[in-house]
């Protein structure tokens, strides 16, 4: 989604701003702009990619202070006028903003009554006008006063023509990170933009405002008082975002899964003890024994990982568990008892709905832990404890390696809880060995993935595609359908296989291909019966099955085998792989922009 960068130092700001915006491209955006200050504020904005902006920045934009932005449209269409930065009427204050100003209409009306002329349809444009009106020589006071009148979420950066060495930034619900350079200071909404220039950073907390100069920064609370913050060191892996020999980040990330899974499992599963250790959860055996219920909260792919986690936890540890879409959970006034434990599952750690759900749990006195990939992200910091899944940077909008690592992390948690409550040492050892074997099996499958191309040909020729599965394979079916929709824009639906006959089967005919996820678990025979039902109505079937299961293979017009495992626990780590590859190849076949699908953003920081 929207991205912010800022620079103050002794070099020309433009190269950093453009490089930073390029590094934020993966988040998804539709227009970009920068404002650079020398003797005047020079604003350049363009619809489309940062490359278009780069070509448009005039040579005179060589000042040593500037801000930049990639916009993902919320208020107003994708136009140059709506792109950021926005300025006041005289062009003396420039603002970039992530988030949503909810009371912008009322503020706009009031400002218009006072004579302000607006040039965009955005909620953001109220900010430069408001700050200008409140400015009486002190830039921080003016920004602070403006933000006190604003409702909603924001990460903002502000430049004043009157203050050539100063950047003012503030955060409420939309992340900002400040980076320390040598005689220069950087600002960004995402540490990816900084990783090339510095590894020493501080993250702003909500309701904080910071003044940034070439020599450092000063953080204050928006409601008054200074705060100090220790410098954190960015993880080295943040710099590892090159494509290497791959044509797309999505394909690269699919193939990174053996390694990302190893990173997630290593040192956490302890087969000799038949258990697992997740120190970041900060739960001792007594606390685990007291847990009455476990909830997994997340959105999109992360919600699907939570569904698998909940099933595994209930099965292994015999603790009632459920997964819920975070945007629903946060507004339904959920009952949260003291002994419940929640996991907030999120790759980016910045998803607004998941963060909202975390706050709801905390507000009601519950315990919530992150299952997060991005270190230092808002969800990780707000939860204060949890599990980092260590997938490494995930750049493609379509989440792949984060899903398998999230599933793996929840399986480790399930083993840890189960060893305390239900499992004997030898049983725990088997589960642990099974988990540790999974990366090797993923590697083996990816080396020989089966006839993905034929599956793609069968699926993209259909009117829409059904994904069917039972148990954890129903969650994998949801994930497969989501991938095919977002990467290839192929209409699809997913259903627990048996639910089909309660309505959706009316849609089935020879033009509605079905992908059946049918590994050799307890539900296999039942799923095969449901596959017979759709075949009887003419559906052409792509069958995802366990290697050696010839009966299941024979039911598919195209059949793709995944390696056999000893228990069903790790099936989702394998059955999801062909679905990721199908979505990727279908996207290619249909000429889609694989890593940056239309209308989507990598991290969804608005509600
Ligand atoms: C996955 O392919 C999607 N792009 C999307 O559903 C994503 O999983 C969702 O927005 C949640 O993001 P998060 O994991 O960063 O919280």
Coordinates of C-alpha atoms and ligand atoms in Angstrom, one line a residue:
X1 CA 0.0 0.0 0.0
X2 CA 1.1 3.6 0.2
X3 CA 4.8 4.2 1.0
X4 CA 6.7 7.1 2.5
X5 CA 10.4 8.1 2.3
X6 CA 12.2 11.1 3.5
X7 CA 15.8 12.5 3.5
X8 CA 17.7 15.3 5.2
X9 CA 21.5 15.5 4.8
X10 CA 24.2 17.1 2.7
X11 CA 23.7 15.2 -0.6
X12 CA 20.9 15.7 -3.1
X13 CA 17.8 14.1 -1.7
X14 CA 16.4 13.0 -5.0
X15 CA 18.5 9.8 -5.6
X16 CA 17.6 8.4 -2.2
X17 CA 13.9 9.3 -2.6
X18 CA 13.7 7.6 -5.9
X19 CA 15.7 4.5 -4.8
X20 CA 13.5 4.3 -1.6
X21 CA 10.3 4.5 -3.6
X22 CA 11.5 1.8 -6.0
X23 CA 12.2 -0.4 -2.9
X24 CA 8.6 0.2 -1.8
X25 CA 7.1 -0.7 -5.2
X26 CA 6.4 -4.3 -4.1
X27 CA 3.8 -3.0 -1.6
X28 CA 1.5 -2.1 -4.5
X29 CA 0.7 1.5 -5.7
X30 CA -0.7 3.4 -8.6
X31 CA 1.1 6.8 -8.6
X32 CA 4.2 8.3 -7.1
X33 CA 5.7 11.7 -6.2
X34 CA 8.5 13.6 -4.5
X35 CA 8.9 17.1 -3.0
X36 CA 12.5 18.4 -2.8
X37 CA 13.4 21.6 -1.0
X38 CA 16.1 24.1 -2.1
X39 CA 15.1 27.7 -2.5
X40 CA 11.6 26.5 -3.3
X41 CA 9.6 23.3 -2.9
X42 CA 9.8 21.4 -6.1
X43 CA 7.0 18.8 -6.4
X44 CA 6.9 16.2 -9.1
X45 CA 4.1 13.6 -9.4
X46 CA 3.2 11.0 -11.9
X47 CA 0.6 8.3 -12.4
X48 CA 2.1 4.9 -12.8
X49 CA 5.5 3.5 -11.9
X50 CA 8.4 5.2 -10.2
X51 CA 10.3 4.9 -13.5
X52 CA 7.8 7.4 -15.0
X53 CA 8.4 9.7 -12.0
X54 CA 12.1 9.4 -12.3
X55 CA 12.0 10.6 -16.0
X56 CA 10.0 13.6 -14.9
X57 CA 12.0 15.0 -12.0
X58 CA 13.7 18.2 -13.2
X59 CA 17.5 18.5 -12.8
X60 CA 17.0 21.5 -10.5
X61 CA 15.4 19.3 -7.9
X62 CA 18.7 18.8 -6.2
X63 CA 18.0 20.1 -2.7
X64 CA 19.2 18.2 0.3
X65 CA 15.8 17.7 2.0
X66 CA 12.9 15.9 0.5
X67 CA 9.9 13.5 0.9
X68 CA 8.5 10.9 -1.4
X69 CA 5.4 8.8 -1.7
X70 CA 3.8 5.9 -3.5
X71 CA 0.0 6.1 -3.5
X72 CA -2.6 3.3 -3.5
X73 CA -5.8 5.2 -4.2
X74 CA -8.5 5.3 -1.5
X75 CA -10.1 8.8 -1.7
X76 CA -10.2 10.0 -5.3
X77 CA -9.2 8.3 -8.5
X78 CA -5.7 7.5 -9.9
X79 CA -4.7 11.0 -11.2
X80 CA -1.7 13.2 -10.9
X81 CA -3.7 15.7 -8.8
X82 CA -4.5 13.0 -6.3
X83 CA -0.9 11.8 -6.1
X84 CA 1.2 12.9 -3.1
X85 CA 2.9 15.1 -2.0
X86 CA 0.1 17.7 -1.4
X87 CA 0.9 21.3 -0.7
X88 CA -0.9 24.3 0.7
X89 CA -2.1 27.0 -1.8
X90 CA 1.3 28.9 -1.7
X91 CA 3.4 25.8 -2.1
X92 CA 5.2 26.4 1.1
X93 CA 4.3 23.2 3.0
X94 CA 4.4 19.7 1.4
X95 CA 2.8 16.6 3.0
X96 CA 2.9 12.9 2.3
X97 CA 0.4 10.7 4.1
X98 CA -0.3 7.0 4.6
X99 CA -3.6 6.0 6.2
X100 CA -7.1 7.7 6.2
X101 CA -8.3 11.0 7.6
X102 CA -11.8 10.0 8.6
X103 CA -13.1 13.5 9.3
X104 CA -11.6 15.0 6.2
X105 CA -14.9 16.1 4.7
X106 CA -15.8 18.2 7.7
X107 CA -12.3 19.8 7.9
X108 CA -12.4 20.4 4.1
X109 CA -15.7 22.2 4.3
X110 CA -14.5 24.4 7.2
X111 CA -11.3 25.3 5.3
X112 CA -13.2 26.0 2.1
X113 CA -15.4 28.4 4.1
X114 CA -12.2 30.2 5.1
X115 CA -11.2 30.5 1.4
X116 CA -9.0 27.4 0.9
X117 CA -9.0 26.1 -2.6
X118 CA -8.6 22.3 -3.0
X119 CA -6.9 20.7 -6.0
X120 CA -7.4 17.1 -5.3
X121 CA -10.2 14.7 -4.1
X122 CA -7.9 13.2 -1.4
X123 CA -8.4 13.1 2.3
X124 CA -4.8 14.1 2.7
X125 CA -5.0 17.5 1.2
X126 CA -6.7 18.9 4.3
X127 CA -3.4 18.5 6.1
X128 CA -1.1 21.1 4.3
X129 CA -4.0 23.6 4.3
X130 CA -4.7 23.0 8.0
X131 CA -1.0 23.1 9.0
X132 CA -0.5 26.4 7.1
X133 CA -3.4 28.0 9.0
X134 CA -2.1 26.8 12.3
X135 CA 1.6 27.8 11.6
X136 CA 2.9 30.6 13.8
X137 CA 6.7 30.1 13.4
X138 CA 6.9 26.7 15.1
X139 CA 6.6 23.8 12.6
X140 CA 6.2 21.1 15.3
X141 CA 3.5 23.0 17.1
X142 CA 1.6 23.5 13.8
X143 CA 1.7 19.8 12.9
X144 CA 0.8 18.8 16.4
X145 CA -2.2 21.2 16.4
X146 CA -3.4 19.9 13.0
X147 CA -3.2 16.3 14.1
X148 CA -5.2 17.1 17.2
X149 CA -8.0 18.1 14.9
X150 CA -7.8 14.9 12.8
X151 CA -9.5 11.6 13.3
X152 CA -8.2 8.4 11.6
X153 CA -4.9 6.8 10.9
X154 CA -1.7 8.4 9.6
X155 CA 1.9 8.2 9.0
X156 CA 2.9 11.6 7.7
X157 CA 6.0 13.5 6.7
X158 CA 6.0 17.3 6.4
X159 CA 8.4 19.8 4.8
X160 CA 8.3 23.5 5.4
X161 CA 9.9 26.0 3.0
X162 CA 10.7 28.2 6.0
X163 CA 12.7 25.3 7.6
X164 CA 15.2 24.0 5.1
X165 CA 17.0 21.6 7.4
X166 CA 14.0 20.0 9.1
X167 CA 11.6 17.2 8.4
X168 CA 8.6 16.7 10.7
X169 CA 6.9 13.2 10.8
X170 CA 4.2 11.7 13.0
X171 CA 2.5 8.3 13.3
X172 CA -0.9 7.0 14.4
X173 CA -1.6 3.5 13.1
X174 CA 0.6 3.7 10.1
X175 CA 4.3 2.8 10.6
X176 CA 7.3 5.0 10.3
X177 CA 10.9 4.3 10.9
X178 CA 13.8 6.7 11.1
X179 CA 17.3 5.7 10.0
X180 CA 20.6 7.1 11.2
X181 CA 23.2 7.9 8.5
X182 CA 26.6 9.7 8.6
X183 CA 25.6 13.4 8.6
X184 CA 22.2 12.4 7.1
X185 CA 19.0 11.0 8.4
X186 CA 16.4 8.9 6.6
X187 CA 12.7 8.3 7.1
X188 CA 10.5 5.5 5.6
X189 CA 7.3 3.7 6.2
X190 CA 9.0 0.4 5.7
X191 CA 12.6 -0.5 6.6
X192 CA 13.1 -2.1 3.1
X193 CA 13.5 1.5 1.8
X194 CA 16.4 2.1 4.3
X195 CA 18.2 -1.2 4.4
X196 CA 20.7 -0.2 1.7
X197 CA 21.6 3.0 3.4
X198 CA 21.7 2.2 7.1
X199 CA 20.9 -0.6 9.5
X200 CA 20.6 1.7 12.6
X201 CA 16.9 2.6 13.0
X202 CA 14.3 3.6 15.5
X203 CA 10.6 2.8 15.0
X204 CA 8.0 5.4 16.0
X205 CA 5.1 4.4 18.2
X206 CA 1.5 5.5 17.7
X207 CA 0.8 9.1 18.7
X208 CA 4.4 10.2 18.4
X209 CA 5.9 13.1 16.5
X210 CA 9.5 13.4 15.4
X211 CA 11.7 16.3 14.2
X212 CA 14.4 15.1 12.0
X213 CA 17.6 16.9 11.0
X214 CA 20.8 15.8 9.3
X215 CA 22.4 15.2 12.8
X216 CA 19.6 13.2 14.4
X217 CA 16.1 13.3 15.7
X218 CA 13.9 14.2 18.6
X219 CA 10.8 12.1 19.4
X220 CA 7.9 13.6 21.4
X221 CA 4.5 12.3 22.4
X222 CA 1.7 14.1 20.4
X223 CA 0.0 14.9 23.7
X224 CA 3.3 16.3 25.1
X225 CA 6.6 15.2 26.6
X226 CA 9.7 13.7 25.0
X227 CA 10.4 10.0 24.7
X228 CA 13.7 8.3 24.1
X229 CA 14.2 5.2 22.0
X230 CA 17.1 2.8 21.7
X231 CA 18.5 2.3 18.2
X232 CA 17.6 -1.1 16.7
X233 CA 19.7 -2.9 14.1
X234 CA 17.9 -4.0 11.0
X235 CA 18.1 -7.7 10.1
X236 CA 20.6 -8.5 7.4
X237 CA 18.0 -10.5 5.4
X238 CA 16.1 -7.2 4.6
X239 CA 18.7 -6.5 1.9
X240 CA 18.2 -9.9 0.2
X241 CA 15.5 -8.8 -2.3
X242 CA 17.2 -9.4 -5.6
X243 CA 15.6 -11.7 -8.2
X244 CA 18.7 -13.8 -8.8
X245 CA 18.1 -16.2 -11.6
X246 CA 14.3 -16.1 -11.3
X247 CA 12.0 -14.1 -13.5
X248 CA 9.6 -13.1 -10.7
X249 CA 9.7 -12.7 -7.0
X250 CA 6.7 -15.1 -6.7
X251 CA 8.6 -17.9 -8.4
X252 CA 11.7 -17.2 -6.4
X253 CA 9.8 -17.2 -3.1
X254 CA 8.0 -20.5 -4.0
X255 CA 11.4 -22.0 -4.5
X256 CA 12.8 -20.6 -1.3
X257 CA 10.3 -22.6 0.8
X258 CA 12.7 -25.5 1.8
X259 CA 15.1 -22.9 3.2
X260 CA 12.5 -20.6 4.8
X261 CA 10.9 -23.7 6.5
X262 CA 14.2 -24.8 7.8
X263 CA 14.8 -21.4 9.3
X264 CA 11.4 -21.5 10.9
X265 CA 11.8 -24.9 12.5
X266 CA 15.5 -25.0 13.4
X267 CA 16.3 -24.8 17.1
X268 CA 12.6 -24.8 17.9
X269 CA 11.6 -28.4 17.5
X270 CA 13.5 -30.6 20.0
X271 CA 12.8 -34.3 18.9
X272 CA 14.9 -35.8 21.7
X273 CA 12.6 -34.2 24.3
X274 CA 9.6 -34.9 22.1
X275 CA 8.7 -31.2 22.3
X276 CA 9.3 -27.7 21.0
X277 CA 10.5 -24.4 22.3
X278 CA 9.2 -21.0 21.4
X279 CA 10.9 -18.7 23.9
X280 CA 9.2 -15.7 22.4
X281 CA 5.8 -16.8 23.6
X282 CA 7.0 -16.5 27.2
X283 CA 4.7 -19.3 28.4
X284 CA 5.8 -21.8 31.0
X285 CA 4.1 -25.2 31.4
X286 CA 1.8 -24.0 34.1
X287 CA 0.5 -21.2 31.9
X288 CA 0.1 -23.6 29.0
X289 CA -1.8 -26.0 31.2
X290 CA -4.3 -23.2 32.1
X291 CA -5.1 -22.2 28.5
X292 CA -8.9 -22.7 27.9
X293 CA -9.1 -21.7 24.2
X294 CA -6.8 -20.6 21.4
X295 CA -7.9 -18.1 18.6
X296 CA -6.0 -17.4 15.4
X297 CA -6.7 -14.0 13.9
X298 CA -5.6 -12.9 10.5
X299 CA -6.6 -11.8 7.0
X300 CA -6.3 -13.5 3.6
X301 CA -3.5 -16.0 3.4
X302 CA -2.6 -15.5 7.0
X303 CA -6.2 -16.4 8.0
X304 CA -5.8 -19.6 6.0
X305 CA -2.6 -20.4 7.9
X306 CA -4.6 -19.8 11.1
X307 CA -7.2 -22.3 10.1
X308 CA -4.6 -24.9 9.7
X309 CA -3.0 -23.9 13.0
X310 CA -6.4 -24.1 14.8
X311 CA -7.1 -27.6 13.5
X312 CA -3.6 -28.8 14.4
X313 CA -3.8 -27.3 17.9
X314 CA -7.1 -28.8 18.7
X315 CA -6.2 -32.2 17.3
X316 CA -2.8 -32.4 19.0
X317 CA -3.2 -30.5 22.2
X318 CA -6.9 -31.0 22.7
X319 CA -7.5 -27.3 23.4
X320 CA -10.6 -25.8 21.8
X321 CA -9.3 -23.7 18.9
X322 CA -10.7 -21.5 16.1
X323 CA -9.5 -19.1 13.4
X324 CA -11.3 -15.9 12.5
X325 CA -11.0 -13.2 10.0
X326 CA -9.5 -10.2 11.9
X327 CA -11.7 -7.6 10.4
X328 CA -14.8 -9.4 11.6
X329 CA -13.4 -10.3 15.0
X330 CA -12.4 -6.8 15.9
X331 CA -15.9 -5.3 15.5
X332 CA -18.1 -8.0 16.9
X333 CA -17.4 -7.3 20.6
X334 CA -15.9 -10.8 21.2
X335 CA -16.0 -12.5 24.5
X336 CA -12.4 -12.9 25.7
X337 CA -11.8 -14.8 28.9
X338 CA -8.6 -14.5 30.9
X339 CA -7.4 -18.0 30.0
X340 CA -7.8 -17.7 26.3
X341 CA -4.7 -17.2 24.1
X342 CA -4.8 -15.5 20.7
X343 CA -2.3 -15.6 17.9
X344 CA -2.2 -12.7 15.4
X345 CA -1.0 -14.1 12.2
X346 CA 0.5 -11.7 9.7
X347 CA 3.4 -11.7 7.2
X348 CA 3.9 -7.9 7.1
X349 CA 2.9 -7.3 10.7
X350 CA 1.2 -4.1 9.4
X351 CA -2.3 -5.2 8.4
X352 CA -4.7 -2.7 9.8
X353 CA -7.5 -5.2 10.5
X354 CA -5.2 -7.6 12.3
X355 CA -3.6 -4.8 14.3
X356 CA -7.1 -3.7 15.2
X357 CA -8.0 -7.2 16.4
X358 CA -4.8 -7.3 18.5
X359 CA -5.8 -4.1 20.2
X360 CA -9.3 -5.4 20.8
X361 CA -7.9 -8.5 22.6
X362 CA -5.6 -6.3 24.7
X363 CA -8.3 -3.9 25.5
X364 CA -10.4 -6.8 26.9
X365 CA -7.5 -8.0 29.0
X366 CA -6.6 -11.0 26.8
X367 CA -3.3 -12.4 25.8
X368 CA -2.3 -12.0 22.2
X369 CA 1.0 -13.1 20.5
X370 CA 2.3 -12.4 17.0
X371 CA 3.0 -15.0 14.4
X372 CA 4.8 -12.5 12.2
X373 CA 7.4 -12.3 9.5
X374 CA 8.6 -8.7 9.5
X375 CA 10.8 -8.1 12.5
X376 CA 10.0 -4.9 14.4
X377 CA 6.6 -4.5 12.6
X378 CA 3.6 -2.9 14.3
X379 CA 1.9 -6.2 15.2
X380 CA 5.1 -7.7 16.5
X381 CA 5.7 -4.6 18.7
X382 CA 2.2 -4.2 19.8
X383 CA 1.9 -7.9 20.9
X384 CA 5.3 -7.7 22.6
X385 CA 5.7 -11.5 22.4
X386 CA 5.2 -14.2 19.8
X387 CA 7.0 -16.2 17.1
X388 CA 8.9 -14.7 14.1
X389 CA 8.4 -17.1 11.2
X390 CA 11.7 -16.1 9.5
X391 CA 10.5 -16.5 5.9
X392 CA 12.9 -13.7 4.8
X393 CA 11.6 -10.8 2.8
X394 CA 8.5 -11.6 0.8
X395 CA 8.2 -9.2 -2.1
X396 CA 5.6 -10.7 -4.3
X397 CA 2.1 -9.5 -3.4
X398 CA 0.9 -13.1 -3.5
X399 CA 2.0 -14.7 -0.3
X400 CA 3.7 -18.1 -0.7
X401 CA 6.7 -18.8 1.6
X402 CA 5.1 -16.8 4.4
X403 CA 2.1 -19.2 4.3
X404 CA 4.2 -22.3 4.7
X405 CA 6.3 -20.7 7.5
X406 CA 3.2 -19.5 9.3
X407 CA 1.7 -23.0 9.1
X408 CA 5.0 -24.5 10.3
X409 CA 5.2 -22.0 13.2
X410 CA 1.7 -22.8 14.3
X411 CA 2.5 -26.5 14.1
X412 CA 5.5 -25.9 16.4
X413 CA 3.2 -24.1 18.9
X414 CA 0.7 -27.0 18.7
X415 CA 3.5 -29.4 19.5
X416 CA 4.8 -27.3 22.4
X417 CA 1.3 -27.0 23.9
X418 CA 0.5 -30.7 23.2
X419 CA 3.7 -32.0 24.8
X420 CA 2.6 -30.1 28.0
X421 CA -0.9 -31.3 27.9
X422 CA -1.5 -34.5 25.9
X423 CA 1.5 -36.1 24.3
X424 CA 3.9 -38.6 25.7
X425 CA 7.6 -38.1 24.8
X426 CA 7.6 -40.8 22.1
X427 CA 4.5 -39.3 20.5
X428 CA 5.9 -35.8 20.6
X429 CA 9.2 -37.2 19.1
X430 CA 7.3 -38.6 16.1
X431 CA 5.5 -35.2 15.5
X432 CA 8.9 -33.4 15.8
X433 CA 10.6 -35.7 13.4
X434 CA 7.7 -35.3 11.0
X435 CA 8.0 -31.5 11.1
X436 CA 11.8 -31.5 10.6
X437 CA 11.4 -33.8 7.6
X438 CA 9.0 -31.4 5.9
X439 CA 11.6 -29.0 4.3
X440 CA 13.2 -32.0 2.6
X441 CA 9.9 -33.1 1.2
X442 CA 9.0 -29.6 0.0
X443 CA 12.4 -29.6 -1.8
X444 CA 11.7 -33.0 -3.4
X445 CA 8.3 -31.9 -4.7
X446 CA 9.6 -28.6 -6.1
X447 CA 12.3 -30.5 -8.0
X448 CA 9.7 -32.6 -9.7
X449 CA 6.3 -30.7 -9.5
X450 CA 4.3 -32.7 -12.0
X451 CA 2.3 -31.5 -15.0
X452 CA 1.5 -28.0 -13.8
X453 CA 1.2 -26.7 -17.3
X454 CA -1.6 -29.2 -18.3
X455 CA -3.5 -28.3 -15.1
X456 CA -3.2 -24.6 -16.0
X457 CA -4.6 -25.3 -19.5
X458 CA -7.5 -27.2 -18.1
X459 CA -8.3 -24.5 -15.5
X460 CA -7.9 -21.2 -17.4
X461 CA -10.3 -22.6 -20.1
X462 CA -13.1 -22.9 -17.6
X463 CA -15.9 -20.4 -16.7
X464 CA -14.8 -20.5 -13.1
X465 CA -12.8 -22.9 -11.0
X466 CA -13.9 -24.7 -7.8
X467 CA -11.3 -25.7 -5.2
X468 CA -12.5 -28.5 -2.9
X469 CA -11.0 -30.1 0.2
X470 CA -11.9 -31.3 3.7
X471 CA -10.3 -30.7 7.1
X472 CA -7.1 -28.8 6.7
X473 CA -7.3 -29.4 3.0
X474 CA -10.4 -27.1 3.0
X475 CA -8.1 -24.3 4.2
X476 CA -5.6 -25.2 1.5
X477 CA -8.5 -25.1 -1.0
X478 CA -9.2 -21.5 0.1
X479 CA -5.6 -20.6 -0.2
X480 CA -5.4 -22.1 -3.7
X481 CA -8.5 -20.2 -4.9
X482 CA -7.2 -17.0 -3.4
X483 CA -3.8 -17.4 -5.2
X484 CA -5.5 -18.1 -8.6
X485 CA -7.8 -15.1 -8.2
X486 CA -5.2 -12.6 -7.2
X487 CA -2.4 -13.6 -9.5
X488 CA -4.3 -14.7 -12.6
X489 CA -7.7 -13.0 -12.1
X490 CA -9.4 -16.3 -12.8
X491 CA -12.8 -16.4 -11.0
X492 CA -12.8 -19.2 -8.5
X493 CA -14.5 -20.4 -5.3
X494 CA -13.5 -22.8 -2.6
X495 CA -15.7 -25.0 -0.6
X496 CA -15.3 -27.7 2.0
X497 CA -15.9 -30.6 -0.4
X498 CA -19.1 -32.0 1.3
X499 CA -20.7 -28.6 1.5
X500 CA -21.0 -28.5 -2.4
X501 CA -24.0 -30.6 -2.4
X502 CA -25.9 -28.1 -0.3
X503 CA -26.1 -25.6 -3.1
X504 CA -23.0 -24.8 -5.1
X505 CA -23.2 -28.1 -7.0
X506 CA -25.9 -26.4 -9.1
X507 CA -23.2 -24.5 -10.8
X508 CA -21.1 -27.5 -11.8
X509 CA -20.9 -28.6 -15.4
X510 CA -18.3 -29.3 -18.0
X511 CA -17.2 -25.6 -18.0
X512 CA -16.5 -25.4 -14.2
X513 CA -13.2 -27.3 -13.6
X514 CA -12.6 -28.6 -10.1
X515 CA -9.3 -28.7 -8.2
X516 CA -9.6 -31.4 -5.5
X517 CA -7.1 -31.4 -2.6
X518 CA -7.2 -35.0 -1.5
X519 CA -4.1 -36.3 0.4
X520 CA -4.2 -39.7 2.1
X521 CA -5.7 -38.6 5.4
X522 CA -8.8 -39.7 7.3
X523 CA -11.0 -37.7 5.0
X524 CA -9.6 -39.1 1.8
X525 CA -12.4 -41.6 1.0
X526 CA -15.1 -39.0 1.8
X527 CA -13.4 -36.4 -0.5
X528 CA -13.1 -39.0 -3.3
X529 CA -16.9 -39.5 -3.0
X530 CA -17.4 -35.7 -3.4
X531 CA -15.1 -35.8 -6.4
X532 CA -17.3 -38.5 -7.9
X533 CA -20.3 -36.3 -7.5
X534 CA -18.8 -33.4 -9.4
X535 CA -17.4 -35.7 -12.1
X536 CA -20.9 -37.2 -12.5
X537 CA -22.0 -33.7 -13.5
X538 CA -19.4 -33.3 -16.1
X539 CA -16.7 -31.4 -14.2
X540 CA -13.1 -31.9 -15.3
X541 CA -10.9 -32.5 -12.3
X542 CA -7.3 -31.6 -11.3
X543 CA -6.5 -34.0 -8.5
X544 CA -3.8 -33.2 -5.9
X545 CA -3.1 -36.4 -4.1
X546 CA -0.4 -38.3 -2.2
X547 CA 2.2 -40.1 -4.3
X548 CA 1.4 -43.8 -4.8
X549 CA -2.4 -43.2 -4.4
X550 CA -3.4 -44.6 -7.8
X551 CA -7.1 -44.6 -7.1
X552 CA -7.1 -40.9 -6.4
X553 CA -4.8 -40.2 -9.3
X554 CA -7.2 -42.0 -11.7
X555 CA -10.0 -39.6 -10.8
X556 CA -8.2 -36.6 -12.2
X557 CA -8.0 -35.6 -15.8
X558 CA -4.7 -34.1 -14.6
X559 CA -3.2 -35.5 -11.4
X560 CA -0.4 -34.1 -9.4
X561 CA 1.3 -36.1 -6.7
X562 CA 2.9 -34.7 -3.5
X563 CA 5.3 -36.7 -1.3
X564 CA 4.0 -39.1 1.2
X565 CA 4.3 -38.2 4.9
X566 CA 3.8 -40.3 8.0
X567 CA 1.1 -38.1 9.5
X568 CA -1.5 -35.8 8.0
X569 CA -0.1 -32.9 10.1
X570 CA 2.3 -31.6 7.4
X571 CA 0.0 -32.2 4.4
X572 CA -0.9 -28.5 3.9
X573 CA 2.9 -27.7 3.6
X574 CA 2.9 -30.0 0.5
X575 CA -0.5 -29.8 -1.0
X576 CA -0.3 -26.0 -1.2
X577 CA 2.8 -26.1 -3.4
X578 CA 1.1 -27.2 -6.7
X579 CA -1.6 -24.6 -6.1
X580 CA 1.0 -21.9 -5.8
X581 CA 2.7 -23.1 -9.0
X582 CA -0.6 -23.3 -10.8
X583 CA -1.5 -19.7 -9.9
X584 CA 2.0 -18.5 -11.0
X585 CA 1.8 -20.3 -14.4
X586 CA -1.8 -19.3 -15.0
X587 CA -0.8 -15.7 -14.3
X588 CA 2.0 -16.0 -16.8
X589 CA -0.2 -17.7 -19.4
X590 CA -2.7 -14.9 -19.1
X591 CA -0.1 -12.1 -19.3
X592 CA -0.6 -10.8 -15.7
X593 CA 1.8 -8.6 -13.8
X594 CA 2.7 -11.5 -11.5
X595 CA 4.4 -9.7 -8.6
X596 CA 2.1 -6.7 -8.7
X597 CA -1.4 -7.8 -9.4
X598 CA -3.9 -5.1 -10.1
X599 CA -5.8 -3.3 -7.3
X600 CA -3.7 -5.1 -4.7
X601 CA -1.1 -4.1 -2.1
X602 CA 1.4 -6.2 -0.3
X603 CA 0.5 -4.8 3.1
X604 CA -3.0 -3.5 3.7
X605 CA -2.7 -0.7 6.1
X606 CA -6.2 0.7 5.8
X607 CA -9.4 -0.9 7.0
Ligands
LIG1 C1 -1.9 -13.1 0.1 O1 -1.5 -13.6 -1.2 C2 -2.5 -11.8 0.0 N1 -1.8 -10.9 -0.7 C3 -3.2 -11.3 1.2 O2 -4.4 -12.1 1.4 C4 -2.5 -11.2 2.6 O3 -2.2 -12.5 3.0 C5 -3.3 -10.4 3.6 O4 -3.5 -9.1 3.1 C6 -2.7 -10.4 5.0 O5 -1.5 -9.8 5.0 P1 -0.5 -10.0 6.2 O6 -0.1 -11.4 6.2 O7 0.7 -9.1 5.8 O8 -1.2 -9.6 7.4

